[in-house]
């Protein structure tokens, strides 16, 4: 007998329909699986045999052949267990094949027949919907994730037996009440800007960076509050759009971290990997390709504290993704692509001891300082749109009135600037000033003659690279937007130049 069951595989953050075909004939008893399978799929054989047995079925010894198609794509993951088990049962005539039509199945099975959660449920269910399936059977633990997809009948099950009874019409499988926004433990609340004293220039730089999603580097001594400011940044970022939210949920789904995202669906991610992070954990990779921190920070902030402490080769891995805003991983099984469109925020000390240029405290020689700064490569530095010197807060500022502007007040200006950008780039495939392609800068960044003269002078004096030159104009565009001006004026350009002093001062 022959049977076919529908399931799905995940490639990058996209789903793909896979058909499980099983043929059972009299002959030498064996269980063969074909269709370019990874080792964990091949291991399914043992799990499925035991699970079927422990669910109460006796399979007479026959020749069983299972094929997973399309044949030209490598299948990995453990989600094929459930569809293979059902397909085998149907091919043995123990289950009605027709009952499975129009339904997509996925789930790992334990030896006892219990279903275990799998990664990538969200892209799988979206693919099922796109291909006209109306029902999906998934492990119970994945139900919240699956229920994000509207217009689908989601059937969560705890065991293989429950799925079989449901197919026989003996029971229902309905999701429990799910309130996606109010479950789980929410991500740490961002620090409020009202708690940050002094740092007038840095506060303004944060507002500009958040408005245009510009990369930001903070350089200053320990205790200047760089980390605290970075932790305040998420609180002034513009709201996520529905599309951005869904894309993020997909990334967290394929990395098996949906629960982490679930309680923060409306917040932009804030990722701060420690400096001991490996290249694989930072940009993605592994034997079975997985998204890295830069993808988990998609549409949010990737914060690298103590930038000079990271392994330089690890940091260099960021260059390509920062430019392309996606990560491409080549594997034997194909090339995987993960979105990586984040705002990079870095913090570092100006020298080894951290107190340069305070001559009373810093004993570093010019050579020491140069060696310290060179830990960050020039090309990576070029990808920082803005760099700001963060001085130690003066005693008088620490004990000031404490009446600082709140994050909410800053965010209302940020959102106004974002609205302006949305209107301007309505027909484009980018949303923020930092994303204007080089060939469209002239179109979208008209300048007053004074501003033009100023940037021409800076280009010569600061010996800017073409990349840095374009970044400077994009930042000036955001500053002009914050003052609701269509033209970039001389003062907007002057302010943009203020945020590039670091590379002139210390990297030359
Ligand atoms: Zn020093």
Short mmCIF file of C-alpha atoms and ligand atoms in Angstrom, two decimals:
data_model
loop_
_atom_site.label_atom_id
_atom_site.label_comp_id
_atom_site.label_asym_id
_atom_site.label_seq_id
_atom_site.Cartn_x
_atom_site.Cartn_y
_atom_site.Cartn_z
CA UNK A 1 0.00 0.00 0.00
CA UNK A 2 1.04 3.54 -0.61
CA UNK A 3 0.38 6.84 1.22
CA UNK A 4 1.37 10.48 1.10
CA UNK A 5 1.39 13.05 3.93
CA UNK A 6 2.19 16.78 3.77
CA UNK A 7 4.73 18.47 6.00
CA UNK A 8 7.11 21.42 5.76
CA UNK A 9 10.82 22.14 5.98
CA UNK A 10 12.58 25.41 6.78
CA UNK A 11 15.27 27.04 4.67
CA UNK A 12 16.72 30.24 6.16
CA UNK A 13 13.55 31.86 7.51
CA UNK A 14 11.33 30.56 4.71
CA UNK A 15 9.20 27.45 4.77
CA UNK A 16 8.85 24.86 2.02
CA UNK A 17 6.28 22.07 1.49
CA UNK A 18 7.65 18.53 1.72
CA UNK A 19 5.69 15.39 0.83
CA UNK A 20 6.32 12.18 2.76
CA UNK A 21 5.53 9.13 0.60
CA UNK A 22 5.54 5.63 2.01
CA UNK A 23 5.27 2.33 0.21
CA UNK A 24 4.76 -0.98 2.04
CA UNK A 25 5.22 -4.26 0.18
CA UNK A 26 5.79 -7.90 0.98
CA UNK A 27 9.45 -8.74 0.72
CA UNK A 28 12.61 -8.63 2.76
CA UNK A 29 11.63 -6.80 5.97
CA UNK A 30 13.44 -3.47 6.04
CA UNK A 31 12.82 0.24 6.65
CA UNK A 32 14.46 2.43 4.06
CA UNK A 33 14.40 6.24 3.92
CA UNK A 34 15.46 8.26 0.86
CA UNK A 35 15.42 11.90 -0.29
CA UNK A 36 18.75 13.57 0.72
CA UNK A 37 18.35 13.41 4.48
CA UNK A 38 20.52 14.75 7.27
CA UNK A 39 21.58 12.38 10.05
CA UNK A 40 18.80 13.45 12.45
CA UNK A 41 16.17 12.65 9.80
CA UNK A 42 17.72 9.24 9.19
CA UNK A 43 17.63 8.59 12.94
CA UNK A 44 13.86 9.09 12.80
CA UNK A 45 13.56 5.42 11.83
CA UNK A 46 14.35 4.19 15.33
CA UNK A 47 12.18 6.83 17.06
CA UNK A 48 9.19 6.13 14.80
CA UNK A 49 9.34 2.35 15.14
CA UNK A 50 9.38 2.61 18.95
CA UNK A 51 6.72 5.33 19.05
CA UNK A 52 4.32 3.37 16.83
CA UNK A 53 4.87 0.26 18.92
CA UNK A 54 4.35 2.16 22.20
CA UNK A 55 1.18 3.73 20.83
CA UNK A 56 -0.26 0.22 20.56
CA UNK A 57 0.20 -0.77 16.93
CA UNK A 58 1.87 -3.91 15.74
CA UNK A 59 3.60 -3.58 12.39
CA UNK A 60 4.04 -6.90 10.60
CA UNK A 61 7.57 -7.24 9.14
CA UNK A 62 7.42 -5.89 5.58
CA UNK A 63 9.52 -3.83 3.19
CA UNK A 64 8.89 -0.14 4.04
CA UNK A 65 10.22 2.62 1.80
CA UNK A 66 9.85 6.28 2.82
CA UNK A 67 10.66 9.07 0.39
CA UNK A 68 10.82 12.75 1.28
CA UNK A 69 10.33 15.02 -1.73
CA UNK A 70 11.25 17.23 -3.50
CA UNK A 71 14.36 15.12 -3.94
CA UNK A 72 16.78 17.95 -4.73
CA UNK A 73 16.58 19.65 -1.31
CA UNK A 74 18.42 18.41 1.76
CA UNK A 75 16.05 17.84 4.69
CA UNK A 76 17.19 18.44 8.23
CA UNK A 77 15.52 18.77 11.61
CA UNK A 78 13.26 16.50 13.61
CA UNK A 79 9.86 17.80 12.49
CA UNK A 80 9.50 14.98 9.96
CA UNK A 81 8.93 12.34 12.68
CA UNK A 82 5.17 12.84 12.96
CA UNK A 83 4.38 12.92 9.21
CA UNK A 84 6.62 9.87 8.62
CA UNK A 85 4.88 7.92 11.41
CA UNK A 86 1.43 8.80 10.02
CA UNK A 87 2.50 7.96 6.50
CA UNK A 88 3.79 4.54 7.60
CA UNK A 89 0.55 3.81 9.52
CA UNK A 90 -1.53 4.84 6.49
CA UNK A 91 0.57 2.71 4.15
CA UNK A 92 -0.02 -0.27 6.45
CA UNK A 93 -3.73 0.42 6.18
CA UNK A 94 -4.01 1.32 9.87
CA UNK A 95 -5.14 4.87 9.12
CA UNK A 96 -7.41 6.42 6.48
CA UNK A 97 -5.23 8.36 4.03
CA UNK A 98 -8.11 10.67 3.08
CA UNK A 99 -8.41 11.91 6.66
CA UNK A 100 -4.98 13.50 6.28
CA UNK A 101 -5.73 15.42 3.07
CA UNK A 102 -5.64 19.22 3.34
CA UNK A 103 -3.72 19.01 6.63
CA UNK A 104 -0.04 19.66 7.23
CA UNK A 105 1.75 17.78 10.04
CA UNK A 106 4.98 18.50 11.89
CA UNK A 107 6.54 17.40 15.16
CA UNK A 108 9.32 15.37 16.73
CA UNK A 109 8.28 12.11 18.40
CA UNK A 110 9.86 10.61 21.49
CA UNK A 111 10.15 6.84 21.92
CA UNK A 112 7.02 6.83 24.09
CA UNK A 113 4.98 8.50 21.36
CA UNK A 114 5.04 11.93 22.99
CA UNK A 115 5.31 14.93 20.61
CA UNK A 116 8.16 17.36 21.16
CA UNK A 117 8.38 20.96 19.93
CA UNK A 118 10.31 21.79 16.77
CA UNK A 119 12.01 24.92 15.45
CA UNK A 120 10.61 27.04 12.66
CA UNK A 121 6.87 26.44 13.27
CA UNK A 122 5.98 29.97 12.21
CA UNK A 123 7.48 29.84 8.69
CA UNK A 124 6.03 26.33 8.27
CA UNK A 125 2.48 27.40 9.13
CA UNK A 126 2.78 30.49 6.91
CA UNK A 127 3.90 28.25 4.02
CA UNK A 128 1.02 25.85 4.67
CA UNK A 129 -1.41 28.76 4.43
CA UNK A 130 0.22 30.05 1.24
CA UNK A 131 -0.17 26.60 -0.32
CA UNK A 132 -3.85 26.28 0.44
CA UNK A 133 -3.74 24.02 3.48
CA UNK A 134 -6.46 24.84 6.01
CA UNK A 135 -5.40 22.63 8.96
CA UNK A 136 -2.07 22.17 10.72
CA UNK A 137 -1.21 19.61 13.40
CA UNK A 138 1.69 20.64 15.64
CA UNK A 139 3.19 19.75 19.04
CA UNK A 140 1.33 21.35 21.96
CA UNK A 141 4.40 23.36 23.03
CA UNK A 142 4.41 25.17 19.67
CA UNK A 143 0.79 26.33 19.78
CA UNK A 144 1.34 29.99 20.71
CA UNK A 145 3.77 30.36 17.85
CA UNK A 146 1.46 28.68 15.32
CA UNK A 147 -1.49 30.80 16.46
CA UNK A 148 0.30 33.95 15.28
CA UNK A 149 -0.81 32.97 11.78
CA UNK A 150 -4.35 34.14 11.18
CA UNK A 151 -6.87 32.21 9.12
CA UNK A 152 -5.53 28.72 9.87
CA UNK A 153 -7.02 25.89 11.95
CA UNK A 154 -4.30 25.00 14.43
CA UNK A 155 -4.48 21.57 16.11
CA UNK A 156 -1.96 21.12 18.94
CA UNK A 157 -1.36 17.56 20.14
CA UNK A 158 0.62 16.04 23.00
CA UNK A 159 1.04 12.49 21.65
CA UNK A 160 0.93 10.47 18.46
CA UNK A 161 -2.14 8.75 19.89
CA UNK A 162 -4.01 12.08 20.15
CA UNK A 163 -3.27 12.81 16.49
CA UNK A 164 -4.52 9.37 15.43
CA UNK A 165 -7.74 9.72 17.47
CA UNK A 166 -8.30 13.15 15.95
CA UNK A 167 -7.85 11.75 12.44
CA UNK A 168 -10.39 9.05 13.28
CA UNK A 169 -12.84 11.73 14.39
CA UNK A 170 -12.82 10.48 17.98
CA UNK A 171 -11.64 13.72 19.58
CA UNK A 172 -10.94 17.37 18.92
CA UNK A 173 -7.59 19.15 19.04
CA UNK A 174 -8.08 22.82 19.80
CA UNK A 175 -5.57 25.40 21.06
CA UNK A 176 -6.08 26.70 24.58
CA UNK A 177 -6.76 30.38 25.23
CA UNK A 178 -3.66 32.25 24.13
CA UNK A 179 -2.83 35.79 24.87
CA UNK A 180 0.40 36.35 23.07
CA UNK A 181 1.14 39.81 24.45
CA UNK A 182 0.62 39.05 28.11
CA UNK A 183 2.55 35.84 28.63
CA UNK A 184 6.13 35.04 29.47
CA UNK A 185 8.47 37.38 31.24
CA UNK A 186 8.97 40.61 29.32
CA UNK A 187 12.43 41.78 28.34
CA UNK A 188 14.05 44.14 30.79
CA UNK A 189 12.42 47.56 30.66
CA UNK A 190 14.79 50.05 29.03
CA UNK A 191 16.46 52.62 31.31
CA UNK A 192 14.58 55.93 31.11
CA UNK A 193 16.52 58.91 29.78
CA UNK A 194 15.22 60.97 32.70
CA UNK A 195 17.64 58.96 34.86
CA UNK A 196 20.65 60.02 32.82
CA UNK A 197 22.30 63.20 34.07
CA UNK A 198 24.52 65.46 31.99
CA UNK A 199 25.79 64.03 28.68
CA UNK A 200 24.03 66.69 26.62
CA UNK A 201 25.86 65.80 23.39
CA UNK A 202 25.38 62.08 23.82
CA UNK A 203 21.67 62.44 24.57
CA UNK A 204 21.22 64.40 21.37
CA UNK A 205 23.34 61.89 19.42
CA UNK A 206 21.07 59.10 20.65
CA UNK A 207 18.02 60.97 19.45
CA UNK A 208 19.56 61.42 15.99
CA UNK A 209 20.72 57.80 15.84
CA UNK A 210 17.31 56.47 16.86
CA UNK A 211 15.50 58.72 14.36
CA UNK A 212 17.44 57.43 11.36
CA UNK A 213 18.57 54.03 12.73
CA UNK A 214 22.21 55.11 12.48
CA UNK A 215 25.08 53.08 13.95
CA UNK A 216 26.59 54.76 17.00
CA UNK A 217 29.98 54.50 18.70
CA UNK A 218 30.53 55.89 22.20
CA UNK A 219 34.10 56.50 23.39
CA UNK A 220 34.78 57.48 26.96
CA UNK A 221 36.23 56.51 30.34
CA UNK A 222 34.70 53.88 32.63
CA UNK A 223 31.83 55.21 34.66
CA UNK A 224 30.76 57.77 32.07
CA UNK A 225 27.47 55.93 31.66
CA UNK A 226 27.95 54.48 28.16
CA UNK A 227 26.32 51.17 29.03
CA UNK A 228 23.41 52.85 30.78
CA UNK A 229 22.79 55.06 27.75
CA UNK A 230 22.87 52.03 25.42
CA UNK A 231 20.27 50.37 27.65
CA UNK A 232 18.10 53.47 27.40
CA UNK A 233 18.19 53.53 23.60
CA UNK A 234 15.48 50.90 22.95
CA UNK A 235 13.05 53.17 24.80
CA UNK A 236 13.27 55.90 22.17
CA UNK A 237 13.24 53.77 19.01
CA UNK A 238 10.25 54.01 16.67
CA UNK A 239 7.54 51.34 16.92
CA UNK A 240 7.85 48.12 14.93
CA UNK A 241 5.59 47.78 11.92
CA UNK A 242 3.45 44.66 11.51
CA UNK A 243 5.76 43.43 8.75
CA UNK A 244 8.88 43.94 10.89
CA UNK A 245 7.21 42.18 13.80
CA UNK A 246 6.37 39.12 11.73
CA UNK A 247 9.85 38.92 10.22
CA UNK A 248 11.39 39.05 13.70
CA UNK A 249 9.04 36.35 14.94
CA UNK A 250 10.19 34.12 12.05
CA UNK A 251 13.85 34.60 12.98
CA UNK A 252 13.18 33.70 16.61
CA UNK A 253 11.03 30.77 15.48
CA UNK A 254 13.76 29.16 13.38
CA UNK A 255 16.31 29.65 16.15
CA UNK A 256 14.01 27.94 18.65
CA UNK A 257 13.69 31.13 20.72
CA UNK A 258 10.09 32.04 20.02
CA UNK A 259 9.17 31.99 23.71
CA UNK A 260 11.84 34.64 24.33
CA UNK A 261 10.27 36.87 21.69
CA UNK A 262 6.69 36.08 22.58
CA UNK A 263 6.50 38.40 25.57
CA UNK A 264 8.24 41.21 23.66
CA UNK A 265 6.49 41.11 20.33
CA UNK A 266 6.08 44.86 20.19
CA UNK A 267 9.56 45.78 21.39
CA UNK A 268 12.58 46.18 19.17
CA UNK A 269 15.20 43.63 20.18
CA UNK A 270 18.24 44.64 22.23
CA UNK A 271 21.08 42.12 22.06
CA UNK A 272 24.34 42.59 23.93
CA UNK A 273 26.60 39.57 23.39
CA UNK A 274 29.61 39.40 25.74
CA UNK A 275 33.05 40.04 24.22
CA UNK A 276 33.90 36.35 24.51
CA UNK A 277 31.27 35.66 21.81
CA UNK A 278 32.36 33.42 18.94
CA UNK A 279 32.00 34.36 15.27
CA UNK A 280 29.34 31.66 14.88
CA UNK A 281 27.27 32.99 17.77
CA UNK A 282 27.64 36.56 16.53
CA UNK A 283 26.84 36.25 12.82
CA UNK A 284 25.32 32.78 12.66
CA UNK A 285 26.47 29.39 11.43
CA UNK A 286 26.97 25.98 12.94
CA UNK A 287 26.70 22.54 11.40
CA UNK A 288 22.96 23.04 11.13
CA UNK A 289 22.83 26.70 10.06
CA UNK A 290 21.39 28.97 12.75
CA UNK A 291 20.92 32.76 12.94
CA UNK A 292 23.43 34.65 15.11
CA UNK A 293 23.15 37.65 17.44
CA UNK A 294 23.19 40.09 14.51
CA UNK A 295 20.01 38.46 13.16
CA UNK A 296 18.39 38.23 16.58
CA UNK A 297 18.99 42.00 16.77
CA UNK A 298 17.22 42.50 13.42
CA UNK A 299 15.25 45.80 13.39
CA UNK A 300 16.66 46.55 16.82
CA UNK A 301 19.99 47.16 18.54
CA UNK A 302 23.16 45.06 18.56
CA UNK A 303 25.18 46.49 21.46
CA UNK A 304 28.88 45.66 21.70
CA UNK A 305 30.18 46.91 25.03
CA UNK A 306 33.99 47.13 25.46
CA UNK A 307 34.42 46.94 21.70
CA UNK A 308 38.22 46.64 21.93
CA UNK A 309 37.93 43.44 23.96
CA UNK A 310 36.26 41.42 21.19
CA UNK A 311 38.47 39.16 19.07
CA UNK A 312 39.32 41.22 16.03
CA UNK A 313 38.60 38.38 13.55
CA UNK A 314 35.18 38.00 15.19
CA UNK A 315 34.41 41.71 14.72
CA UNK A 316 35.57 41.57 11.11
CA UNK A 317 32.83 39.02 10.44
CA UNK A 318 30.33 41.84 10.97
CA UNK A 319 31.53 43.90 8.02
CA UNK A 320 29.66 42.12 5.25
CA UNK A 321 26.34 41.68 7.11
CA UNK A 322 26.41 45.33 8.21
CA UNK A 323 26.72 46.36 4.57
CA UNK A 324 24.27 43.88 3.03
CA UNK A 325 21.92 43.83 6.05
CA UNK A 326 21.70 40.08 5.79
CA UNK A 327 23.88 37.06 6.55
CA UNK A 328 24.59 34.40 3.97
CA UNK A 329 25.84 31.04 5.19
CA UNK A 330 27.11 28.51 2.69
CA UNK A 331 26.61 24.89 3.72
CA UNK A 332 26.82 21.58 1.87
CA UNK A 333 23.04 21.54 2.05
CA UNK A 334 22.73 24.95 0.36
CA UNK A 335 23.10 28.64 1.10
CA UNK A 336 21.07 30.00 3.99
CA UNK A 337 20.10 33.63 4.27
CA UNK A 338 19.07 35.41 7.47
CA UNK A 339 18.00 39.06 7.75
CA UNK A 340 20.44 41.19 9.79
CA UNK A 341 19.21 44.75 9.52
CA UNK A 342 20.15 46.14 12.90
CA UNK A 343 21.51 49.30 14.45
CA UNK A 344 25.04 48.69 15.72
CA UNK A 345 25.90 50.47 18.97
CA UNK A 346 29.45 50.20 20.30
CA UNK A 347 31.11 51.44 23.46
CA UNK A 348 34.82 51.55 24.26
CA UNK A 349 37.45 53.16 26.43
CA UNK A 350 39.75 55.67 24.73
CA UNK A 351 42.88 53.87 26.03
CA UNK A 352 43.94 50.80 27.99
CA UNK A 353 43.36 52.35 31.39
CA UNK A 354 40.34 54.20 30.11
CA UNK A 355 41.17 57.74 31.28
CA UNK A 356 42.82 59.34 28.25
CA UNK A 357 42.93 62.37 27.74
CA UNK A 358 42.87 62.95 31.54
CA UNK A 359 46.64 63.32 32.11
CA UNK A 360 46.21 63.07 35.88
CA UNK A 361 44.89 59.57 35.67
CA UNK A 362 46.16 58.15 32.38
CA UNK A 363 49.74 56.95 32.12
CA UNK A 364 49.36 55.35 28.69
CA UNK A 365 52.01 56.26 26.10
CA UNK A 366 50.92 57.41 22.64
CA UNK A 367 52.04 53.98 21.41
CA UNK A 368 49.82 52.22 23.98
CA UNK A 369 46.86 54.31 22.93
CA UNK A 370 47.41 53.61 19.26
CA UNK A 371 47.65 49.87 19.92
CA UNK A 372 44.48 50.01 21.98
CA UNK A 373 42.49 51.83 19.30
CA UNK A 374 43.78 49.65 16.49
CA UNK A 375 41.95 46.71 18.04
CA UNK A 376 38.99 48.06 16.11
CA UNK A 377 39.68 48.03 12.39
CA UNK A 378 39.31 51.08 10.21
CA UNK A 379 36.73 49.39 7.92
CA UNK A 380 34.55 48.52 10.92
CA UNK A 381 34.91 52.06 12.18
CA UNK A 382 33.85 53.32 8.76
CA UNK A 383 30.56 51.53 9.30
CA UNK A 384 29.83 53.61 12.37
CA UNK A 385 27.63 56.49 11.19
CA UNK A 386 28.28 58.51 14.31
CA UNK A 387 30.99 58.50 16.95
CA UNK A 388 30.70 60.50 20.12
CA UNK A 389 33.16 61.29 22.87
CA UNK A 390 31.57 60.65 26.24
CA UNK A 391 33.26 62.62 29.01
CA UNK A 392 32.98 61.70 32.67
CA UNK A 393 29.96 63.41 34.16
CA UNK A 394 30.94 66.49 36.17
CA UNK A 395 30.13 66.49 39.87
CA UNK A 396 27.86 69.48 39.38
CA UNK A 397 25.85 67.58 36.78
CA UNK A 398 25.57 64.50 38.94
CA UNK A 399 23.96 66.46 41.71
CA UNK A 400 21.93 68.67 39.39
CA UNK A 401 18.21 69.22 39.58
CA UNK A 402 17.61 65.82 38.00
CA UNK A 403 14.93 67.24 35.75
CA UNK A 404 16.02 65.47 32.62
CA UNK A 405 13.83 64.93 29.63
CA UNK A 406 12.08 61.56 29.67
CA UNK A 407 12.39 58.84 27.04
CA UNK A 408 8.77 59.41 26.10
CA UNK A 409 9.39 63.05 25.23
CA UNK A 410 12.39 62.12 23.10
CA UNK A 411 10.52 59.32 21.39
CA UNK A 412 7.71 61.62 20.30
CA UNK A 413 10.27 63.66 18.30
CA UNK A 414 11.85 60.47 16.95
CA UNK A 415 8.47 59.24 15.74
CA UNK A 416 7.79 62.53 14.00
CA UNK A 417 11.10 62.23 12.14
CA UNK A 418 10.29 58.62 11.24
CA UNK A 419 6.89 59.65 9.86
CA UNK A 420 8.65 62.16 7.61
CA UNK A 421 10.95 59.42 6.33
CA UNK A 422 8.04 57.05 5.77
CA UNK A 423 6.27 59.61 3.63
CA UNK A 424 9.43 60.39 1.68
CA UNK A 425 10.42 56.75 1.06
CA UNK A 426 6.87 55.45 0.56
CA UNK A 427 7.71 54.12 -2.90
CA UNK A 428 11.14 52.79 -1.94
CA UNK A 429 12.18 49.50 -0.39
CA UNK A 430 13.86 51.20 2.59
CA UNK A 431 12.41 53.18 5.48
CA UNK A 432 15.21 55.04 7.24
CA UNK A 433 17.74 57.70 6.25
CA UNK A 434 20.64 55.41 7.19
CA UNK A 435 19.43 53.02 4.47
CA UNK A 436 19.41 55.48 1.53
CA UNK A 437 21.41 53.79 -1.27
CA UNK A 438 24.43 55.81 -2.42
CA UNK A 439 22.92 56.45 -5.86
CA UNK A 440 19.83 58.04 -4.33
CA UNK A 441 21.59 60.39 -1.94
CA UNK A 442 21.47 63.31 -4.40
CA UNK A 443 17.72 62.81 -4.86
CA UNK A 444 16.82 62.63 -1.20
CA UNK A 445 19.43 64.86 0.42
CA UNK A 446 19.20 68.34 -1.13
CA UNK A 447 21.64 70.76 0.53
CA UNK A 448 22.03 74.50 0.92
CA UNK A 449 25.20 75.76 -0.81
CA UNK A 450 26.78 76.40 2.62
CA UNK A 451 26.27 72.79 3.67
CA UNK A 452 27.73 71.59 0.38
CA UNK A 453 30.84 73.71 0.88
CA UNK A 454 31.22 72.42 4.40
CA UNK A 455 31.10 68.77 3.47
CA UNK A 456 33.50 69.30 0.57
CA UNK A 457 35.97 70.82 3.03
CA UNK A 458 35.47 67.99 5.52
CA UNK A 459 36.01 65.42 2.81
CA UNK A 460 39.49 66.84 2.17
CA UNK A 461 40.45 67.67 5.74
CA UNK A 462 39.26 64.48 7.41
CA UNK A 463 40.43 62.36 4.49
CA UNK A 464 37.03 60.64 4.44
CA UNK A 465 36.40 57.45 2.56
CA UNK A 466 33.50 57.46 0.08
CA UNK A 467 31.59 55.32 2.54
CA UNK A 468 32.14 57.73 5.43
CA UNK A 469 31.21 60.67 3.19
CA UNK A 470 27.82 59.11 2.36
CA UNK A 471 27.20 58.23 5.98
CA UNK A 472 27.83 61.83 6.97
CA UNK A 473 25.18 63.06 4.52
CA UNK A 474 22.66 60.48 5.74
CA UNK A 475 23.15 61.64 9.34
CA UNK A 476 22.74 65.27 8.22
CA UNK A 477 19.48 64.22 6.51
CA UNK A 478 18.17 62.89 9.84
CA UNK A 479 19.22 66.05 11.69
CA UNK A 480 17.34 68.12 9.09
CA UNK A 481 14.29 65.86 9.55
CA UNK A 482 14.37 66.42 13.30
CA UNK A 483 14.01 70.14 12.62
CA UNK A 484 11.38 69.40 9.95
CA UNK A 485 13.48 70.92 7.20
CA UNK A 486 13.50 69.60 3.66
CA UNK A 487 16.88 71.15 2.86
CA UNK A 488 20.05 70.21 4.72
CA UNK A 489 21.41 73.49 6.08
CA UNK A 490 24.89 74.52 7.15
CA UNK A 491 24.02 74.02 10.82
CA UNK A 492 22.63 70.53 10.19
CA UNK A 493 25.86 69.60 8.43
CA UNK A 494 27.93 71.13 11.23
CA UNK A 495 26.13 68.97 13.75
CA UNK A 496 26.62 65.83 11.62
CA UNK A 497 30.36 66.61 11.50
CA UNK A 498 30.38 66.89 15.27
CA UNK A 499 29.63 63.16 15.40
CA UNK A 500 32.66 62.23 13.35
CA UNK A 501 35.37 63.88 15.44
CA UNK A 502 36.51 60.62 16.99
CA UNK A 503 37.94 59.12 13.85
CA UNK A 504 39.72 62.34 13.04
CA UNK A 505 41.07 62.79 16.54
CA UNK A 506 42.23 59.32 17.40
CA UNK A 507 42.39 57.05 14.41
CA UNK A 508 44.66 59.07 12.20
ZN1 LIG B 1 45.21 55.43 29.63
#
